[in-house]
mmCIF file of C-alpha atoms in Angstrom:
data_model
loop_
_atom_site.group_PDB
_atom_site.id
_atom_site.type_symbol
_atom_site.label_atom_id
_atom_site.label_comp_id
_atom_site.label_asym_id
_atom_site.label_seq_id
_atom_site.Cartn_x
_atom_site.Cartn_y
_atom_site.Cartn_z
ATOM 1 C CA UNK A 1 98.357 131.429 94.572
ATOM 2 C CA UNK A 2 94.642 131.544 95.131
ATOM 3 C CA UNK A 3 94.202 128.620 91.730
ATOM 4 C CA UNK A 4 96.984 126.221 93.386
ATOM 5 C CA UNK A 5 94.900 126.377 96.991
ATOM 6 C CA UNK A 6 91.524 126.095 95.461
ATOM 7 C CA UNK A 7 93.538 122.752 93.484
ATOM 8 C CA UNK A 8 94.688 121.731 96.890
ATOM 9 C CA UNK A 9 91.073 122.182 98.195
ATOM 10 C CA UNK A 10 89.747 120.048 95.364
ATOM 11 C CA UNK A 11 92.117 117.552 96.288
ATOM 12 C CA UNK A 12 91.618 117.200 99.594
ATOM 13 C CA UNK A 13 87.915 117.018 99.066
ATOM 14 C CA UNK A 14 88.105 114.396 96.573
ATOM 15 C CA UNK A 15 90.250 111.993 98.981
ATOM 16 C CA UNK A 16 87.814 112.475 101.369
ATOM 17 C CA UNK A 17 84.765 111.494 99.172
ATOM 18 C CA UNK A 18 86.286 108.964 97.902
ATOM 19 C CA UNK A 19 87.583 107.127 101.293
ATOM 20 C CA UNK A 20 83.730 108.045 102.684
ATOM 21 C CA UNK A 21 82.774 106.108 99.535
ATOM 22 C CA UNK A 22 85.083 103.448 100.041
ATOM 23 C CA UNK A 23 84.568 103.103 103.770
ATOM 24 C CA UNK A 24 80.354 102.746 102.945
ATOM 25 C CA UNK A 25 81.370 100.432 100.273
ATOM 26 C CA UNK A 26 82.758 97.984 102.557
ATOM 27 C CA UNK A 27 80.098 98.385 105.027
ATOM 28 C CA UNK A 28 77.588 97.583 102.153
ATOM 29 C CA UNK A 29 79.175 93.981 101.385
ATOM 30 C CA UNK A 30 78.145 91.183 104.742
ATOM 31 C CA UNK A 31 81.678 89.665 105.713
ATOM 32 C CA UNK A 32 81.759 85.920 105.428
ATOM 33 C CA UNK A 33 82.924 84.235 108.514
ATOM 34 C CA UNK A 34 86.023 82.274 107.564
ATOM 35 C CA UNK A 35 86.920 78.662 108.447
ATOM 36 C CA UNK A 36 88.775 78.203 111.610
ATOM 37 C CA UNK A 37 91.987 75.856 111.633
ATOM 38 C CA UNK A 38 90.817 75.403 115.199
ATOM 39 C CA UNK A 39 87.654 73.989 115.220
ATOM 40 C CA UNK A 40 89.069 71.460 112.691
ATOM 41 C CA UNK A 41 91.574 70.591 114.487
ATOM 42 C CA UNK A 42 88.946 69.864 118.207
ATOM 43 C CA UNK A 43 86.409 68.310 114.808
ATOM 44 C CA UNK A 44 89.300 66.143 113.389
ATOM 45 C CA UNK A 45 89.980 64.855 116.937
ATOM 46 C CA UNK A 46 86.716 63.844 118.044
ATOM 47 C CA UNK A 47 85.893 62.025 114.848
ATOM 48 C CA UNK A 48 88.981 60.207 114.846
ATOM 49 C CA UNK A 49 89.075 59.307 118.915
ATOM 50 C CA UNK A 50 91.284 58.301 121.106
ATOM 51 C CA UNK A 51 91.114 54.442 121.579
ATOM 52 C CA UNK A 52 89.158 52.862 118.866
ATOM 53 C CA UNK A 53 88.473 52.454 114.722
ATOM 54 C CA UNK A 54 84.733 53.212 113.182
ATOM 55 C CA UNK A 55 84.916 50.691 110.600
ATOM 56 C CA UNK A 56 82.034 48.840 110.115
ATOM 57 C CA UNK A 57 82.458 45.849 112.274
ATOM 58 C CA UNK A 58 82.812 48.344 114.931
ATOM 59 C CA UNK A 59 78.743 49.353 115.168
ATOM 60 C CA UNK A 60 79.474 50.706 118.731
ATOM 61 C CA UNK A 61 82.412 52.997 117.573
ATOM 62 C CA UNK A 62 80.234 54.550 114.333
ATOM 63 C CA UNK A 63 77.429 55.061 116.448
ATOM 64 C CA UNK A 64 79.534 57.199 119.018
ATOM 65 C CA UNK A 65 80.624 59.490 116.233
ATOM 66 C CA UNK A 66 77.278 59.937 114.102
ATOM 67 C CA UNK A 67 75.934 60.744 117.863
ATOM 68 C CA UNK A 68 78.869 63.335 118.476
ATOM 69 C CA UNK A 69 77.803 64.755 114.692
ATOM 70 C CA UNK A 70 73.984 65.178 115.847
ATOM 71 C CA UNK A 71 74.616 66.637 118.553
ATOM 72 C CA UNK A 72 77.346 69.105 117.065
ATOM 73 C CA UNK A 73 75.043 70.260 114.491
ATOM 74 C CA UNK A 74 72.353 70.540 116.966
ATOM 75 C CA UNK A 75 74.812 73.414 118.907
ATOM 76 C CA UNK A 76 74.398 75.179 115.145
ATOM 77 C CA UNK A 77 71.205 75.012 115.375
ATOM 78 C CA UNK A 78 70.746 72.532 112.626
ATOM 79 C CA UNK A 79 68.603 70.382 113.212
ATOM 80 C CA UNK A 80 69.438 66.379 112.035
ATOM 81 C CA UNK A 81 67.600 62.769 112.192
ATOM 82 C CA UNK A 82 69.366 59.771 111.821
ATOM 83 C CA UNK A 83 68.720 57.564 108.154
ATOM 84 C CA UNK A 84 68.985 53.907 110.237
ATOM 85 C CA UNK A 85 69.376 51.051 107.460
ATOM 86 C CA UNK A 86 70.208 47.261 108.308
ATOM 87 C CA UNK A 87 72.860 45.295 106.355
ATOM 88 C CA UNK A 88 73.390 42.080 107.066
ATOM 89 C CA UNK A 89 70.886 42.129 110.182
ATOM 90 C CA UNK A 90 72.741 44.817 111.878
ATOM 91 C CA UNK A 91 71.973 48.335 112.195
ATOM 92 C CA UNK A 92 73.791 51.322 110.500
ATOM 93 C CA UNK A 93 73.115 55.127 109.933
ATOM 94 C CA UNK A 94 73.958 58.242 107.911
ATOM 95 C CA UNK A 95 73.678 61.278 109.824
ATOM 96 C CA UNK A 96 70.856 63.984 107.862
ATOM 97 C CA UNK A 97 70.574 67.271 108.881
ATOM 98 C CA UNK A 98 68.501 69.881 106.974
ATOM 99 C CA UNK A 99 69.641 74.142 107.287
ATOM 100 C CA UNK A 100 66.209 75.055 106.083
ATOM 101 C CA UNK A 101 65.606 78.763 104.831
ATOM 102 C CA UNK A 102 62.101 78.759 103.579
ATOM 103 C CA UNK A 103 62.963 77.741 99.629
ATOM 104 C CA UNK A 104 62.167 74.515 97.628
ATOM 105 C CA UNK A 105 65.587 73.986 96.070
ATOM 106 C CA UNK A 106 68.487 72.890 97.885
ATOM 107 C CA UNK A 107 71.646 71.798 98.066
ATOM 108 C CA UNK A 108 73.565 68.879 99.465
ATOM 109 C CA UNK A 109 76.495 68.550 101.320
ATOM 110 C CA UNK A 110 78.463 65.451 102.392
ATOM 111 C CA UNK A 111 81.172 63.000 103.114
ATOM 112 C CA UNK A 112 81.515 59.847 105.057
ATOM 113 C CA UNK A 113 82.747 59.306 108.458
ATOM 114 C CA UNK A 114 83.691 55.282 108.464
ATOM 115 C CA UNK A 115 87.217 54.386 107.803
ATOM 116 C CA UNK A 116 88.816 50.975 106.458
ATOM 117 C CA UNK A 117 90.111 48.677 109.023
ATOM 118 C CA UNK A 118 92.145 49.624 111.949
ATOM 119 C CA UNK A 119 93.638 53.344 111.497
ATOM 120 C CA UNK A 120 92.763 56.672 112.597
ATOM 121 C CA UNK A 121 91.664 57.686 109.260
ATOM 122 C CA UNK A 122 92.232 60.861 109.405
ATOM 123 C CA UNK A 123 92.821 62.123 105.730
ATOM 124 C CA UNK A 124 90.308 59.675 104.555
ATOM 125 C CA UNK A 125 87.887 60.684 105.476
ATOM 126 C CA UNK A 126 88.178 62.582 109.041
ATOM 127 C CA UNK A 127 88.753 65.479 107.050
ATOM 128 C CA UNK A 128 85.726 65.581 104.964
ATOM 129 C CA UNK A 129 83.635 65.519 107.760
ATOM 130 C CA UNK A 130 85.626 68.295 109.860
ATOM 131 C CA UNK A 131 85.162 70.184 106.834
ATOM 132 C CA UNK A 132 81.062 69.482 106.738
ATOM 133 C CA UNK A 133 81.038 70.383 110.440
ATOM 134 C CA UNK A 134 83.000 73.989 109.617
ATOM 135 C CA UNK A 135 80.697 74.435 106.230
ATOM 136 C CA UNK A 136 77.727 74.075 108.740
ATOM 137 C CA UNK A 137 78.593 76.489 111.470
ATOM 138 C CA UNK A 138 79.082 79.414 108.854
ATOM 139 C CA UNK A 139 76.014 78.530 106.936
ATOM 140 C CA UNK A 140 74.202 78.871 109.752
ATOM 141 C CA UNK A 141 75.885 82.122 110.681
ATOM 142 C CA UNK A 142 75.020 83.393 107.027
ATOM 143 C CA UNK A 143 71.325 82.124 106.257
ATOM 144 C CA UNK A 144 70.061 84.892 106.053
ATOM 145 C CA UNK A 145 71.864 85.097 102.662
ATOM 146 C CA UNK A 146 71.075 81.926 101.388
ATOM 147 C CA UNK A 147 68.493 81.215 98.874
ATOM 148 C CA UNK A 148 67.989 77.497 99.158
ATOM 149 C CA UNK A 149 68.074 75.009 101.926
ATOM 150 C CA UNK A 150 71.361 72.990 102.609
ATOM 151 C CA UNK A 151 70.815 69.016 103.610
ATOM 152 C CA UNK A 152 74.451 68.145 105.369
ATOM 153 C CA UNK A 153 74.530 64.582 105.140
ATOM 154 C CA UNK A 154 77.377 62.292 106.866
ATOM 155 C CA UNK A 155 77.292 58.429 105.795
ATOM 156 C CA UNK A 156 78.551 55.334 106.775
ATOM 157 C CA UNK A 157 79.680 52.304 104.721
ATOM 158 C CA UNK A 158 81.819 54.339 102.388
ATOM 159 C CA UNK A 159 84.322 51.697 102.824
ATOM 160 C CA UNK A 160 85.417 48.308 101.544
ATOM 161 C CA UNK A 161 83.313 46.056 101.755
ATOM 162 C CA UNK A 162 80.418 47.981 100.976
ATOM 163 C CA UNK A 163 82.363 50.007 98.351
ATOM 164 C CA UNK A 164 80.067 50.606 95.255
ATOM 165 C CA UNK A 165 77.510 48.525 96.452
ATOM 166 C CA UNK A 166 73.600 49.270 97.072
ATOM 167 C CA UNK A 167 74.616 48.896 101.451
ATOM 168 C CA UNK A 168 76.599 52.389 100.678
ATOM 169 C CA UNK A 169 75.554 55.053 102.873
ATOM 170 C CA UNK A 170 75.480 57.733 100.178
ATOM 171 C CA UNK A 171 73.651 54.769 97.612
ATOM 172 C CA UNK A 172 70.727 55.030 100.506
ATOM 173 C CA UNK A 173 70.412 58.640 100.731
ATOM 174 C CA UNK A 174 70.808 59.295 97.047
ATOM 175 C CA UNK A 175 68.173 56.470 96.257
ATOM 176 C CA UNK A 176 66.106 58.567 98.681
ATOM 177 C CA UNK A 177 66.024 62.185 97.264
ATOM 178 C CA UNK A 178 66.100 60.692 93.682
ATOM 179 C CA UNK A 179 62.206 62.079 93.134
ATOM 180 C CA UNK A 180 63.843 65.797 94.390
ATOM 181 C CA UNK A 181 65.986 65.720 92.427
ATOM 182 C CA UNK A 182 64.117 68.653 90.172
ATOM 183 C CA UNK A 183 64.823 70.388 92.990
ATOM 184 C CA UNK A 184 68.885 69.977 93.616
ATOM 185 C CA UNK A 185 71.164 72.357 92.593
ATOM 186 C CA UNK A 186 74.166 70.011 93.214
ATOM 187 C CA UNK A 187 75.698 67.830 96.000
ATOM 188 C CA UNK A 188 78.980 68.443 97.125
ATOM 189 C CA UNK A 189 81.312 65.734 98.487
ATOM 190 C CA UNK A 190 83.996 65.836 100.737
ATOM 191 C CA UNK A 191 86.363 63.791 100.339
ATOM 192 C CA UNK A 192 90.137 63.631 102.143
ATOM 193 C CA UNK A 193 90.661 67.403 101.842
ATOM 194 C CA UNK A 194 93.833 67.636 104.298
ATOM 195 C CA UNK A 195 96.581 66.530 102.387
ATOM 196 C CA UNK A 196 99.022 68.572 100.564
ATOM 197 C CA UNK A 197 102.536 68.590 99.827
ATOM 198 C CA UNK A 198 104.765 71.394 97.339
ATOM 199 C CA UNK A 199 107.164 68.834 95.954
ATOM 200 C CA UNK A 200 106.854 66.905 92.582
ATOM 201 C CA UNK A 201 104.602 63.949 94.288
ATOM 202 C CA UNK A 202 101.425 63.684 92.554
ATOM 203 C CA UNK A 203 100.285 61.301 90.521
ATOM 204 C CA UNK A 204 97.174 60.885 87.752
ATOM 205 C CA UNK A 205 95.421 58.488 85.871
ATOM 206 C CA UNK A 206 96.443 57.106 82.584
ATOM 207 C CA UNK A 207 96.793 60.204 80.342
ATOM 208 C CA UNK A 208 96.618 62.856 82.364
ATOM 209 C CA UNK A 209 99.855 64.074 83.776
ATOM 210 C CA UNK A 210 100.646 66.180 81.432
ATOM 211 C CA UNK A 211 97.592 68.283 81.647
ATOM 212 C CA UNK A 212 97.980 68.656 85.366
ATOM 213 C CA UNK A 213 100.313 70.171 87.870
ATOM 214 C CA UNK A 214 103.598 67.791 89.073
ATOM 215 C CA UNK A 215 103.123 69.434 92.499
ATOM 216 C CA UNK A 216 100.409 68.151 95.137
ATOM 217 C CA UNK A 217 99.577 71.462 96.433
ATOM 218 C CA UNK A 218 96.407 72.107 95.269
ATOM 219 C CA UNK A 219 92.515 70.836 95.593
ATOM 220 C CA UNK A 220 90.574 69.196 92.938
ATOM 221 C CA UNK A 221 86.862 69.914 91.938
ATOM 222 C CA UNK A 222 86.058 66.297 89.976
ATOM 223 C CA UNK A 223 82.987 66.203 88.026
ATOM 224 C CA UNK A 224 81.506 64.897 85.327
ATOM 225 C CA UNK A 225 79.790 67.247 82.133
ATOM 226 C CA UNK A 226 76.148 66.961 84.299
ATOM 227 C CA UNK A 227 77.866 68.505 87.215
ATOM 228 C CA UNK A 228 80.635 70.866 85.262
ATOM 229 C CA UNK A 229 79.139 74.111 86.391
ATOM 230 C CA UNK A 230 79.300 73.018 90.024
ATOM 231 C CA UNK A 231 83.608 72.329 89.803
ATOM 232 C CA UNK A 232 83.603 75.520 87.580
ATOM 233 C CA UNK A 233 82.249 77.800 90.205
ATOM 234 C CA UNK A 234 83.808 76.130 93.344
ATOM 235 C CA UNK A 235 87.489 76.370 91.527
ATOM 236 C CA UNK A 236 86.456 80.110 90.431
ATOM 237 C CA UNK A 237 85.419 81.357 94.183
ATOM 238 C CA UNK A 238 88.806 79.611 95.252
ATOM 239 C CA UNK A 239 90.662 81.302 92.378
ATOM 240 C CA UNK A 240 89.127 84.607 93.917
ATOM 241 C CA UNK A 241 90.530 83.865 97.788
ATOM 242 C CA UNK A 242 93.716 83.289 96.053
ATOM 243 C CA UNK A 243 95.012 81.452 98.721
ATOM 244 C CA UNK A 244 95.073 77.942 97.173
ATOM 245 C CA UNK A 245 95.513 76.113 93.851
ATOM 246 C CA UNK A 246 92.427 74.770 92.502
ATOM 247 C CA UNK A 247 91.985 71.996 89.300
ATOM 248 C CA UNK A 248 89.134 71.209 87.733
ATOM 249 C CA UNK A 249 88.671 67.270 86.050
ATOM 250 C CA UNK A 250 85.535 67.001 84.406
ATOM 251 C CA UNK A 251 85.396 63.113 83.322
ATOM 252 C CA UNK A 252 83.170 60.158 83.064
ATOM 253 C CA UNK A 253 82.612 57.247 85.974
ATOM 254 C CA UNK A 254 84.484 54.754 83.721
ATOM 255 C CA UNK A 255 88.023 56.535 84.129
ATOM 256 C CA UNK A 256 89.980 55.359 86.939
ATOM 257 C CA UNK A 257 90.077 57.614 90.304
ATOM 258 C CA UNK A 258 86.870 59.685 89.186
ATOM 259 C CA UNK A 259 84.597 57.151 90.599
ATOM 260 C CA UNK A 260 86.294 56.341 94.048
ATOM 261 C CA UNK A 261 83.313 58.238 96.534
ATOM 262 C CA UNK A 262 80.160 59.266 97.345
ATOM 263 C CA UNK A 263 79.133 61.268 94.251
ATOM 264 C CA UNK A 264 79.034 58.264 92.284
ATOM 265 C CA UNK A 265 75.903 57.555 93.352
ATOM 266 C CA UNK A 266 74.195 60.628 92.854
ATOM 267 C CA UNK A 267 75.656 60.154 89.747
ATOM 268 C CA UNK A 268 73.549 56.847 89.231
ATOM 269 C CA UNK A 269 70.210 58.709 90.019
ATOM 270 C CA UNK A 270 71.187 62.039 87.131
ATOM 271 C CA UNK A 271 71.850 64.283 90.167
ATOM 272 C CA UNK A 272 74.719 66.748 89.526
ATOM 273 C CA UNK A 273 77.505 65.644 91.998
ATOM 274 C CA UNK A 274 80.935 67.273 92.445
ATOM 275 C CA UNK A 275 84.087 65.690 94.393
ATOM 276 C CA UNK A 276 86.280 67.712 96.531
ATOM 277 C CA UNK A 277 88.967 65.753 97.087
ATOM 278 C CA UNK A 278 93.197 66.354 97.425
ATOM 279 C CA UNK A 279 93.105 63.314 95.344
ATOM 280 C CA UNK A 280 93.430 60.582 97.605
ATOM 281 C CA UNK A 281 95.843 57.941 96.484
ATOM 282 C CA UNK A 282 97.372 59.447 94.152
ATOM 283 C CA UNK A 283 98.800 61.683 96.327
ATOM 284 C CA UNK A 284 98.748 60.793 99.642
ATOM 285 C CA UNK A 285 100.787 57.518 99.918
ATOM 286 C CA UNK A 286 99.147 57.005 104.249
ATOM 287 C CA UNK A 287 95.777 56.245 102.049
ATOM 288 C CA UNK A 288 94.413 52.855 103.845
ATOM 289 C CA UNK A 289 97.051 52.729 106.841
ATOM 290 C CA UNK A 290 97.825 53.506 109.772
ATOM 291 C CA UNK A 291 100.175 56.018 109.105
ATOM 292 C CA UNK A 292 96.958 58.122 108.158
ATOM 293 C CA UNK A 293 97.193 60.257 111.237
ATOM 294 C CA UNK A 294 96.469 63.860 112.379
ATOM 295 C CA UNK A 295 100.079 64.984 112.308
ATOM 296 C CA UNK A 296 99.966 64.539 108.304
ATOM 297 C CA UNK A 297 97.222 67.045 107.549
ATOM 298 C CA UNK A 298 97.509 70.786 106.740
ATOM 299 C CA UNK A 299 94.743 71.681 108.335
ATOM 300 C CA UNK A 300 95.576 75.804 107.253
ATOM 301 C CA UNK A 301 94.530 74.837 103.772
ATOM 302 C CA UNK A 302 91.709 72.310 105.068
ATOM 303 C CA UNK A 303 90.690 75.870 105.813
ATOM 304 C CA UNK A 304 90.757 77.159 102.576
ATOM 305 C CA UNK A 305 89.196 74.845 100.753
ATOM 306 C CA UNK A 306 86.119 75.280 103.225
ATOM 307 C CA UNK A 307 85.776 79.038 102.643
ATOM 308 C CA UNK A 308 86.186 78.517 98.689
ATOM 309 C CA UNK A 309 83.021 76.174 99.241
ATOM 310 C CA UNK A 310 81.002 78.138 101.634
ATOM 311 C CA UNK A 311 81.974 81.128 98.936
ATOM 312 C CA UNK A 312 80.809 79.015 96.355
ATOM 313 C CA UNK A 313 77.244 77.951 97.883
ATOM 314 C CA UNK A 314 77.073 81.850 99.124
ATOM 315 C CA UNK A 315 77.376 82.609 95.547
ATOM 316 C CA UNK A 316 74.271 80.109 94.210
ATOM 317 C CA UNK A 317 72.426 82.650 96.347
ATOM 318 C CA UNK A 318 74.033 86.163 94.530
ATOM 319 C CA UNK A 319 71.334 87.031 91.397
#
């Protein structure tokens, strides 16, 4: 009698330990904010408007939401300055704002805010900047734990006509870091991360469907072999939330799709450059209308995809 109430004892006291243990345990480990479907839903709408397009011929439009961008940051305290360029004798800007922790090395974060003509624009590229905006406000929550600055960069001429050209917002700022570049641990771009769909929809480039999921419910990491680590980490920390499907393409410039944003050009100075992207066009058939609208975007998994890459920059930090 005495041996089975002593066991009981034992038992009781080991729960206890370990729950104490476990209960410290979680204290120990800082909670990372997660991304709110909310404030990318009040980011997606002031990008996109209510009235207007920001493609380039509309100078007035861009410069209302760069100026809404500045001035959200600046309620993060993040501070940003405008990069002004001229094309064409008239006068554009990417938005450059620097989450500085006291460290030489940094990484970048980006996507473009211009759309292609007359459309709302809201996968492409509406998202990618929502999802800058939501990266920012947690970074800032969490710098504390971060062990290099973050430069969140928005750009303008993404677009046709500019496409691939030297006028490119991202060509400007890349040709302007290109003597840090020692000091970059990666850029990551943004772009059209709000569209997703279960059934068999999505299509690949030339050779690789059959390496690659049939369903269009997932986010892609595209990089080339420079920049593998960076889609190898990001699609590991999503892999770890275990909320959504992530792929990983590592591929040259030359093959078709793996070339069609921003990274490309930090590609063109040897800075390691990674695309987030739901694939664009070969997924989301709205790409370049006006059918591209609010209502089409998942903006729960917009979600996810931002806490895999606030996870993933969190982690750069980790020893």
């Amino acid at each position: 009698m005495g041996s089975k109430k002593n066991q009981k004892i034992g038992i009781y006291l080991s729960t206890l330990f370990f729950s104490i243990f476990l209960s410290t345990s979680t204290w120990a480990v800082p909670r990372v904010t997660t991304a709110s479907a909310d404030n990318l839903k009040v980011y997606l709408e002031q990008v996109i408007g209510s009235d207007s397009y920001r493609n380039y011929k509309n100078i007035e439009e861009l410069q209302r939401v760069s100026a809404w961008i500045k001035e959200q940051m600046r309620l993060f305290g993040i501070p940003c300055q405008y990069q002004n360029y001229s094309v064409n004798g008239l006068g554009y800007r990417n938005v450059v704002c620097t989450l500085t922790v006291g460290h030489t090395d940094k990484v970048i974060v980006g996507a473009h805010y211009d759309v292609l003509g007359e459309q709302q624009g809201a996968d492409d590229n509406a998202s990618g900047v929502a999802g800058v905006i939501e990266t920012a406000r947690i970074l800032a929550q969490q710098k504390s734990r971060l062990e290099q600055n973050v430069e969140f960069v928005f750009y303008t001429l993404q677009e046709p006509p500019f496409f691939k050209t030297e006028q490119m917002g991202s060509y400007i700022h890349a040709k302007s870091v290109q003597t840090q570049k020692d000091q970059i641990q990666g850029v990551y771009i943004l772009e059209m991360i709000g569209y997703f769909d279960e059934k068999l929809v999505q299509e690949y480039p030339v050779g690789l469907k059959w390496v690659y999921p049939n369903h269009a419910n997932y986010i892609a990491a595209v990089s080339n072999l420079q920049s593998y680590d960076l889609g190898s980490k990001y699609c590991e920390e999503m892999r770890t939330l275990n909320r959504l499907e992530c792929q990983r393409l590592v591929a040259p410039s030359f093959v078709s799709g793996m070339e069609f944003s921003d990274h490309l050009n930090y590609w063109k100075f040897d800075i390691p450059a990674v695309m987030i992207t739901d694939t664009a066009f070969f997924r989301n058939k709205h790409y370049h209308t006006e059918k591209d609208t609010l209502k089409t975007l998942n903006i729960a998994k917009m979600a996810n995809v931002i806490d895999g890459l606030v996870n993933s920059l969190l982690m750069q930090s980790r020893p």
